[in-house]
């Protein structure tokens, strides 16, 4: 039975129906061309054939960051904040998040399809909320105030990635826990080769899942410990600050040109009214100095440096409390999963210790039985030696029919058997006194 088709499959759908829109062009340029799914801020998914150079130009990422997303290479769980993008490599989620779109590489993976649908649902809900706020006719201040409280685009996408990865690991841990407890209980009740093999497979899976969960937890802990890395993930704020700095530089240029025109007009009016050639020459000299290539350029350079420095300092001192709260929630979730796996690992270790104790106890019983059998064999050997002595062809009174009969024979055999039993009891008693036997 075929499952439901993912939202980016099924060509021929209109974009108004909420389906994907295919990009006709192929952007190559260096490296193999691969199929990427791009989800925009409105929640619309589109498929594009992009090469490595095209992705690098689109996201501003270096080639070493793109290698983290290569499904053919094995990289640990990683969340990297860059200037224009966030690189997320968590379990089956391999994506690039920018300020306005999300790029997914392994979109054909069945495990990724639910993530794409959930991401689209969240982005569409956010987009609908923004449209409703605009349609209600609220003023700009109210809209900006409400928008500041809402999560930016990159954090919504990052939250979807973290939730998908943490939920996947949590589900795998829950399934493993349900399989492990009955298998361990069955092994404690009956030790067999089949039960031991089943527990061995469960332990191998437990070690693998624990390592994966530990890597995700370490990555989140590393991000929470480094405010600079978290500040790099504020892509929307950095883009807005860059836009504001550009507008400030343009406004400074306009103000400067307007100031030059006003000074020029004042100089001309003053020269006409006072008819003072000297003042006219001075004002003209000032205008010439203002129009020289050094004055305004120096002012523009200083203004640009000031704006650039203020932008960098503001980026450096971003308030990361919003992202920190988001990461802490999933850190608690993944830490809880790790604690469950640790508890299960301890239960497996306790079961192994119990099995080893049981096996040692059985081995001790076997050794005790071996001691008793060896002692009995020694006593029987002594009795056999006595029988061998009587089987020799010798002439003694016991073999004379006139002097010895059946009573003597019975006393000899019975006495030897009784003596052997007495020796065996003495040997066992001595072993117990020495605590060699229970």
Short mmCIF file of C-alpha atoms in Angstrom, two decimals:
data_model
loop_
_atom_site.label_atom_id
_atom_site.label_comp_id
_atom_site.label_asym_id
_atom_site.label_seq_id
_atom_site.Cartn_x
_atom_site.Cartn_y
_atom_site.Cartn_z
CA UNK A 1 0.00 0.00 0.00
CA UNK A 2 1.47 3.33 -1.06
CA UNK A 3 1.53 6.14 1.47
CA UNK A 4 0.31 9.68 1.03
CA UNK A 5 2.24 11.73 -1.46
CA UNK A 6 4.46 14.42 0.04
CA UNK A 7 3.54 18.05 -0.63
CA UNK A 8 6.37 18.59 -3.11
CA UNK A 9 5.43 15.62 -5.34
CA UNK A 10 2.78 15.53 -8.00
CA UNK A 11 3.50 17.95 -10.82
CA UNK A 12 0.70 19.88 -12.39
CA UNK A 13 -0.77 21.33 -9.21
CA UNK A 14 -1.46 25.04 -9.01
CA UNK A 15 0.37 27.00 -6.39
CA UNK A 16 -2.93 28.27 -5.03
CA UNK A 17 -3.68 24.75 -3.86
CA UNK A 18 -0.75 24.87 -1.46
CA UNK A 19 1.44 22.53 -3.51
CA UNK A 20 4.99 23.01 -4.68
CA UNK A 21 6.09 25.02 -7.64
CA UNK A 22 8.94 23.55 -9.66
CA UNK A 23 11.80 25.71 -10.77
CA UNK A 24 12.42 25.21 -14.43
CA UNK A 25 16.01 26.36 -14.48
CA UNK A 26 18.97 24.36 -13.22
CA UNK A 27 21.65 26.29 -11.43
CA UNK A 28 24.90 24.39 -11.60
CA UNK A 29 28.38 25.65 -11.51
CA UNK A 30 30.92 23.53 -9.72
CA UNK A 31 30.06 20.30 -8.00
CA UNK A 32 27.28 17.87 -8.70
CA UNK A 33 23.78 19.21 -9.16
CA UNK A 34 21.32 17.95 -6.56
CA UNK A 35 17.63 18.37 -5.91
CA UNK A 36 16.82 20.76 -3.08
CA UNK A 37 13.44 21.64 -1.59
CA UNK A 38 13.05 25.32 -0.72
CA UNK A 39 10.31 26.34 1.71
CA UNK A 40 9.65 30.08 1.80
CA UNK A 41 8.15 32.24 4.53
CA UNK A 42 4.62 31.56 3.25
CA UNK A 43 5.08 27.80 3.65
CA UNK A 44 5.27 27.07 -0.09
CA UNK A 45 7.65 24.25 -1.07
CA UNK A 46 9.54 24.35 -4.34
CA UNK A 47 12.04 21.93 -5.87
CA UNK A 48 15.24 23.20 -7.49
CA UNK A 49 18.28 21.57 -9.06
CA UNK A 50 21.17 23.45 -7.50
CA UNK A 51 24.90 22.93 -7.69
CA UNK A 52 27.37 23.57 -4.92
CA UNK A 53 28.42 26.98 -6.21
CA UNK A 54 24.79 28.04 -6.62
CA UNK A 55 24.03 27.08 -3.02
CA UNK A 56 27.14 28.90 -1.82
CA UNK A 57 26.10 32.07 -3.64
CA UNK A 58 22.54 31.72 -2.41
CA UNK A 59 23.39 31.22 1.27
CA UNK A 60 26.89 32.67 1.63
CA UNK A 61 28.21 29.42 3.11
CA UNK A 62 31.71 28.03 2.53
CA UNK A 63 32.24 24.61 0.98
CA UNK A 64 33.25 23.02 4.29
CA UNK A 65 29.83 23.80 5.75
CA UNK A 66 28.08 22.19 2.79
CA UNK A 67 30.04 18.98 3.36
CA UNK A 68 28.25 18.63 6.70
CA UNK A 69 24.99 18.17 4.79
CA UNK A 70 26.35 15.51 2.44
CA UNK A 71 24.34 12.32 3.15
CA UNK A 72 27.21 10.17 1.87
CA UNK A 73 29.54 11.47 4.58
CA UNK A 74 29.25 10.77 8.29
CA UNK A 75 29.30 13.92 10.40
CA UNK A 76 28.22 14.34 14.02
CA UNK A 77 25.15 16.37 14.89
CA UNK A 78 25.89 20.02 14.14
CA UNK A 79 24.13 23.39 14.36
CA UNK A 80 26.23 26.22 12.94
CA UNK A 81 25.38 29.91 12.84
CA UNK A 82 26.89 31.84 9.95
CA UNK A 83 26.56 35.38 8.61
CA UNK A 84 23.59 34.71 6.34
CA UNK A 85 22.46 31.18 7.17
CA UNK A 86 22.15 28.47 9.82
CA UNK A 87 23.45 25.00 8.97
CA UNK A 88 21.52 22.22 10.71
CA UNK A 89 22.69 18.61 10.59
CA UNK A 90 20.67 16.70 13.18
CA UNK A 91 19.97 13.04 12.50
CA UNK A 92 17.97 12.84 9.25
CA UNK A 93 17.39 16.63 9.18
CA UNK A 94 19.98 18.22 6.90
CA UNK A 95 18.96 21.74 6.03
CA UNK A 96 20.11 25.31 5.49
CA UNK A 97 18.06 28.07 7.08
CA UNK A 98 18.28 31.64 5.81
CA UNK A 99 16.30 34.71 6.82
CA UNK A 100 13.59 34.02 4.21
CA UNK A 101 13.73 30.34 3.16
CA UNK A 102 14.70 26.81 4.19
CA UNK A 103 16.70 24.51 1.89
CA UNK A 104 16.45 20.74 2.41
CA UNK A 105 18.74 18.25 0.71
CA UNK A 106 17.42 14.76 1.47
CA UNK A 107 13.76 15.54 0.84
CA UNK A 108 13.14 12.10 -0.73
CA UNK A 109 13.84 10.38 2.58
CA UNK A 110 10.54 9.04 4.00
CA UNK A 111 11.61 10.20 7.44
CA UNK A 112 11.94 13.80 6.19
CA UNK A 113 8.47 14.05 4.64
CA UNK A 114 6.66 14.55 7.99
CA UNK A 115 9.20 17.24 8.89
CA UNK A 116 8.52 19.15 5.67
CA UNK A 117 4.78 19.00 6.24
CA UNK A 118 5.16 20.21 9.83
CA UNK A 119 7.48 23.01 8.72
CA UNK A 120 4.99 24.12 6.07
CA UNK A 121 2.17 24.06 8.60
CA UNK A 122 4.06 26.29 11.02
CA UNK A 123 5.16 28.75 8.38
CA UNK A 124 1.67 28.98 6.90
CA UNK A 125 0.20 29.59 10.33
CA UNK A 126 2.75 32.36 10.94
CA UNK A 127 2.07 33.87 7.52
CA UNK A 128 -1.68 33.82 8.09
CA UNK A 129 -1.29 35.52 11.44
CA UNK A 130 0.76 38.29 9.86
CA UNK A 131 -1.80 38.77 7.11
CA UNK A 132 -4.64 38.92 9.65
CA UNK A 133 -2.80 41.56 11.63
CA UNK A 134 -2.33 43.67 8.52
CA UNK A 135 -5.94 43.25 7.38
CA UNK A 136 -7.29 44.35 10.77
CA UNK A 137 -5.85 47.79 10.11
CA UNK A 138 -3.61 48.04 13.14
CA UNK A 139 -1.12 50.84 13.28
CA UNK A 140 2.53 50.23 12.56
CA UNK A 141 3.59 50.48 16.17
CA UNK A 142 1.12 47.82 17.29
CA UNK A 143 2.14 45.51 14.46
CA UNK A 144 5.83 46.01 15.17
CA UNK A 145 5.26 45.42 18.87
CA UNK A 146 3.40 42.17 18.20
CA UNK A 147 5.97 41.13 15.62
CA UNK A 148 8.79 41.63 18.07
CA UNK A 149 7.19 39.14 20.43
CA UNK A 150 6.75 36.53 17.69
CA UNK A 151 9.56 34.21 16.70
CA UNK A 152 11.44 35.21 13.56
CA UNK A 153 11.45 32.98 10.51
CA UNK A 154 14.79 31.32 11.20
CA UNK A 155 13.82 30.38 14.76
CA UNK A 156 10.54 28.81 13.62
CA UNK A 157 12.47 26.69 11.13
CA UNK A 158 15.16 25.87 13.71
CA UNK A 159 12.49 24.89 16.23
CA UNK A 160 10.92 22.55 13.67
CA UNK A 161 14.33 20.94 13.04
CA UNK A 162 15.03 20.50 16.74
CA UNK A 163 11.57 19.11 17.41
CA UNK A 164 11.85 16.62 14.53
CA UNK A 165 15.28 15.39 15.64
CA UNK A 166 14.45 15.20 19.35
CA UNK A 167 11.09 13.55 18.72
CA UNK A 168 12.67 10.98 16.41
CA UNK A 169 15.28 10.05 19.01
CA UNK A 170 12.67 9.99 21.76
CA UNK A 171 10.43 7.66 19.76
CA UNK A 172 13.32 5.31 19.00
CA UNK A 173 14.26 5.28 22.67
CA UNK A 174 10.66 4.51 23.68
CA UNK A 175 10.41 1.64 21.17
CA UNK A 176 13.72 0.22 22.36
CA UNK A 177 12.62 0.49 25.99
CA UNK A 178 9.40 -1.41 25.25
CA UNK A 179 11.40 -4.19 23.59
CA UNK A 180 14.15 -4.30 26.18
CA UNK A 181 12.19 -4.86 29.40
CA UNK A 182 10.32 -8.03 28.27
CA UNK A 183 13.48 -9.45 26.74
CA UNK A 184 15.49 -8.84 29.90
CA UNK A 185 12.77 -10.30 32.11
CA UNK A 186 12.58 -13.35 29.88
CA UNK A 187 16.33 -13.79 30.07
CA UNK A 188 16.34 -13.67 33.86
CA UNK A 189 13.65 -16.34 34.00
CA UNK A 190 15.26 -18.60 31.41
CA UNK A 191 18.85 -18.38 30.25
CA UNK A 192 19.08 -19.63 26.69
CA UNK A 193 21.08 -18.91 23.56
CA UNK A 194 18.10 -17.31 21.82
CA UNK A 195 17.38 -14.98 24.73
CA UNK A 196 21.04 -14.04 25.06
CA UNK A 197 21.23 -13.19 21.34
CA UNK A 198 18.10 -11.04 21.58
CA UNK A 199 19.51 -9.10 24.53
CA UNK A 200 22.82 -8.67 22.71
CA UNK A 201 21.06 -7.05 19.75
CA UNK A 202 19.10 -4.77 22.06
CA UNK A 203 22.29 -3.71 23.80
CA UNK A 204 23.94 -2.89 20.47
CA UNK A 205 20.98 -0.71 19.48
CA UNK A 206 21.03 0.92 22.90
CA UNK A 207 24.69 1.88 22.56
CA UNK A 208 24.09 3.34 19.08
CA UNK A 209 21.04 5.40 20.11
CA UNK A 210 22.77 6.63 23.26
CA UNK A 211 25.68 7.90 21.19
CA UNK A 212 23.37 9.77 18.82
CA UNK A 213 21.41 11.34 21.66
CA UNK A 214 24.62 12.30 23.42
CA UNK A 215 25.90 14.10 20.31
CA UNK A 216 22.70 16.14 19.97
CA UNK A 217 22.76 17.00 23.65
CA UNK A 218 26.41 18.07 23.51
CA UNK A 219 25.71 20.29 20.50
CA UNK A 220 22.82 22.05 22.24
CA UNK A 221 24.88 22.42 25.40
CA UNK A 222 27.71 23.95 23.38
CA UNK A 223 25.32 26.48 21.83
CA UNK A 224 23.83 27.40 25.21
CA UNK A 225 27.30 27.98 26.64
CA UNK A 226 28.37 30.32 23.81
CA UNK A 227 26.39 33.55 23.44
CA UNK A 228 28.35 34.57 20.34
CA UNK A 229 27.24 31.46 18.47
CA UNK A 230 23.64 32.13 19.44
CA UNK A 231 23.95 35.76 18.37
CA UNK A 232 25.09 34.62 14.91
CA UNK A 233 21.73 32.88 14.46
CA UNK A 234 19.70 36.10 14.59
CA UNK A 235 19.55 36.33 10.81
CA UNK A 236 16.47 38.57 10.63
CA UNK A 237 17.89 41.07 13.10
CA UNK A 238 21.20 41.17 11.28
CA UNK A 239 19.43 41.72 7.97
CA UNK A 240 17.31 44.52 9.47
CA UNK A 241 20.35 46.16 11.01
CA UNK A 242 22.18 45.99 7.72
CA UNK A 243 19.17 47.55 6.00
CA UNK A 244 18.97 50.30 8.61
CA UNK A 245 22.67 51.04 8.28
CA UNK A 246 22.31 51.36 4.52
CA UNK A 247 19.34 53.69 4.94
CA UNK A 248 21.29 55.75 7.47
CA UNK A 249 24.21 56.08 5.06
CA UNK A 250 21.87 57.17 2.25
CA UNK A 251 20.11 59.68 4.50
CA UNK A 252 23.45 61.11 5.62
CA UNK A 253 24.43 61.62 1.99
CA UNK A 254 21.12 63.39 1.27
CA UNK A 255 21.43 65.61 4.34
CA UNK A 256 24.94 66.53 3.35
CA UNK A 257 23.94 67.51 -0.20
CA UNK A 258 21.01 69.57 1.13
CA UNK A 259 23.34 71.36 3.56
CA UNK A 260 25.71 72.24 0.72
CA UNK A 261 22.86 73.71 -1.35
CA UNK A 262 21.60 75.78 1.58
CA UNK A 263 25.07 77.18 2.26
CA UNK A 264 25.45 78.05 -1.38
CA UNK A 265 22.11 79.89 -1.50
CA UNK A 266 22.85 81.80 1.67
CA UNK A 267 26.22 82.83 0.32
CA UNK A 268 24.71 84.15 -2.90
CA UNK A 269 21.94 86.09 -1.10
CA UNK A 270 24.42 87.63 1.31
CA UNK A 271 26.73 88.66 -1.49
CA UNK A 272 23.93 90.30 -3.44
CA UNK A 273 22.57 92.29 -0.49
CA UNK A 274 25.82 93.49 1.00
CA UNK A 275 27.69 93.76 -2.30
CA UNK A 276 30.84 92.66 -0.54
CA UNK A 277 33.30 91.01 -2.92
CA UNK A 278 35.46 89.76 -0.12
CA UNK A 279 32.65 87.91 1.60
CA UNK A 280 31.50 86.61 -1.75
CA UNK A 281 34.95 85.21 -2.38
CA UNK A 282 35.06 83.67 1.09
CA UNK A 283 31.68 82.02 0.68
CA UNK A 284 32.63 80.87 -2.78
CA UNK A 285 35.84 79.43 -1.39
CA UNK A 286 33.81 77.58 1.26
CA UNK A 287 31.54 76.19 -1.40
CA UNK A 288 34.53 75.08 -3.45
CA UNK A 289 36.03 73.44 -0.39
CA UNK A 290 32.76 71.67 0.28
CA UNK A 291 32.63 70.47 -3.29
CA UNK A 292 36.18 69.21 -3.17
CA UNK A 293 36.56 65.40 -3.34
CA UNK A 294 38.10 65.19 0.12
CA UNK A 295 35.56 66.83 2.43
CA UNK A 296 32.38 64.90 1.67
CA UNK A 297 34.24 61.68 1.05
CA UNK A 298 35.93 61.88 4.39
CA UNK A 299 32.57 62.53 6.01
CA UNK A 300 31.02 59.61 4.16
CA UNK A 301 33.85 57.30 5.17
CA UNK A 302 33.59 58.30 8.81
CA UNK A 303 29.79 57.93 8.72
CA UNK A 304 30.10 54.50 7.09
CA UNK A 305 32.67 53.44 9.66
CA UNK A 306 30.47 54.62 12.49
CA UNK A 307 27.44 52.80 11.09
CA UNK A 308 29.47 49.66 10.47
CA UNK A 309 30.94 49.71 13.96
CA UNK A 310 27.53 50.28 15.54
CA UNK A 311 26.10 47.39 13.51
CA UNK A 312 28.90 45.05 14.54
CA UNK A 313 28.67 46.06 18.17
CA UNK A 314 24.91 45.62 18.16
CA UNK A 315 25.30 42.18 16.59
CA UNK A 316 27.86 41.30 19.17
CA UNK A 317 25.64 42.35 22.05
CA UNK A 318 22.38 40.86 20.83
CA UNK A 319 19.95 39.71 23.46
CA UNK A 320 20.01 35.93 23.04
CA UNK A 321 17.41 35.22 25.71
CA UNK A 322 14.76 34.33 23.12
CA UNK A 323 16.95 31.75 21.39
CA UNK A 324 18.31 30.53 24.70
CA UNK A 325 14.80 29.73 25.95
CA UNK A 326 14.05 27.87 22.71
CA UNK A 327 17.22 25.80 22.94
CA UNK A 328 16.75 25.09 26.64
CA UNK A 329 13.33 23.54 26.00
CA UNK A 330 14.75 20.99 23.56
CA UNK A 331 17.87 20.55 25.68
CA UNK A 332 15.61 19.44 28.53
CA UNK A 333 13.77 17.09 26.16
CA UNK A 334 16.92 15.48 24.76
CA UNK A 335 18.43 15.32 28.26
CA UNK A 336 15.33 13.48 29.46
CA UNK A 337 15.71 11.02 26.59
CA UNK A 338 19.36 10.52 27.52
CA UNK A 339 18.38 9.90 31.14
CA UNK A 340 15.88 7.25 30.04
CA UNK A 341 18.53 5.55 27.93
CA UNK A 342 21.01 5.76 30.79
CA UNK A 343 18.46 4.15 33.12
CA UNK A 344 17.82 1.44 30.55
CA UNK A 345 21.55 0.89 30.18
CA UNK A 346 21.86 0.51 33.95
CA UNK A 347 18.99 -1.99 33.89
CA UNK A 348 20.76 -3.96 31.18
CA UNK A 349 24.00 -3.89 33.17
CA UNK A 350 22.16 -5.03 36.30
CA UNK A 351 20.58 -7.85 34.34
CA UNK A 352 23.99 -8.87 33.02
CA UNK A 353 25.37 -8.88 36.55
CA UNK A 354 22.42 -10.96 37.72
CA UNK A 355 22.92 -13.42 34.84
CA UNK A 356 26.61 -13.66 35.65
CA UNK A 357 25.80 -14.35 39.29
CA UNK A 358 23.35 -17.05 38.27
CA UNK A 359 25.90 -18.61 35.94
CA UNK A 360 28.57 -18.46 38.62
CA UNK A 361 26.20 -20.13 41.05
CA UNK A 362 25.49 -22.91 38.58
CA UNK A 363 29.17 -23.26 37.93
CA UNK A 364 29.79 -23.58 41.66
CA UNK A 365 27.15 -26.30 41.90
CA UNK A 366 28.78 -28.13 39.02
CA UNK A 367 32.17 -27.86 40.70
CA UNK A 368 30.73 -29.19 43.95
CA UNK A 369 29.16 -32.06 42.10
CA UNK A 370 32.49 -32.71 40.45
CA UNK A 371 34.21 -32.84 43.86
CA UNK A 372 31.63 -35.30 45.18
CA UNK A 373 31.86 -37.49 42.09
CA UNK A 374 35.64 -37.43 42.23
CA UNK A 375 35.56 -38.47 45.90
CA UNK A 376 33.10 -41.27 45.14
CA UNK A 377 35.27 -42.41 42.26
CA UNK A 378 38.27 -42.50 44.60
CA UNK A 379 36.39 -44.63 47.14
CA UNK A 380 35.07 -46.99 44.47
CA UNK A 381 38.58 -47.31 43.08
CA UNK A 382 39.79 -48.34 46.54
CA UNK A 383 37.02 -50.94 46.73
CA UNK A 384 37.93 -52.19 43.25
CA UNK A 385 41.53 -52.43 44.35
CA UNK A 386 40.42 -54.56 47.29
CA UNK A 387 38.43 -56.78 44.94
CA UNK A 388 41.48 -57.09 42.74
CA UNK A 389 43.52 -58.18 45.68
CA UNK A 390 41.07 -60.94 46.48
CA UNK A 391 41.04 -61.95 42.84
CA UNK A 392 44.69 -62.85 42.90
CA UNK A 393 45.63 -66.53 42.62
CA UNK A 394 47.07 -66.92 46.11
CA UNK A 395 46.67 -69.52 48.84
CA UNK A 396 45.13 -68.13 52.03
CA UNK A 397 42.78 -69.55 54.65
CA UNK A 398 39.88 -67.48 53.34
CA UNK A 399 39.94 -69.45 50.10
CA UNK A 400 39.98 -72.81 51.90
CA UNK A 401 36.52 -74.36 51.70
CA UNK A 402 37.03 -76.31 54.90
CA UNK A 403 37.92 -73.25 56.97
CA UNK A 404 35.85 -70.46 55.31
CA UNK A 405 32.39 -70.43 53.83
CA UNK A 406 29.61 -68.09 52.77
CA UNK A 407 29.47 -66.12 56.03
CA UNK A 408 33.11 -65.19 55.79
CA UNK A 409 32.65 -64.11 52.16
CA UNK A 410 29.66 -61.93 53.03
CA UNK A 411 31.47 -60.36 55.93
CA UNK A 412 34.43 -59.57 53.71
CA UNK A 413 32.33 -58.02 50.93
CA UNK A 414 30.01 -56.20 53.33
CA UNK A 415 32.86 -54.90 55.41
CA UNK A 416 34.65 -53.55 52.33
CA UNK A 417 31.49 -51.83 51.08
CA UNK A 418 30.71 -50.38 54.50
CA UNK A 419 34.28 -49.17 54.85
CA UNK A 420 34.08 -47.46 51.44
CA UNK A 421 30.84 -45.72 52.42
CA UNK A 422 32.32 -44.60 55.72
CA UNK A 423 35.38 -43.21 53.96
CA UNK A 424 33.14 -41.34 51.49
CA UNK A 425 31.10 -39.81 54.32
CA UNK A 426 34.28 -38.79 56.12
CA UNK A 427 35.63 -37.14 52.94
CA UNK A 428 32.40 -35.21 52.30
CA UNK A 429 32.22 -34.10 55.93
CA UNK A 430 35.78 -32.85 55.77
CA UNK A 431 35.04 -30.88 52.56
CA UNK A 432 32.02 -29.25 54.16
CA UNK A 433 34.02 -28.34 57.26
CA UNK A 434 36.55 -26.76 54.94
CA UNK A 435 33.63 -25.03 53.13
CA UNK A 436 34.56 -26.66 49.89
CA UNK A 437 31.01 -27.97 49.68
CA UNK A 438 27.71 -26.47 50.78
#
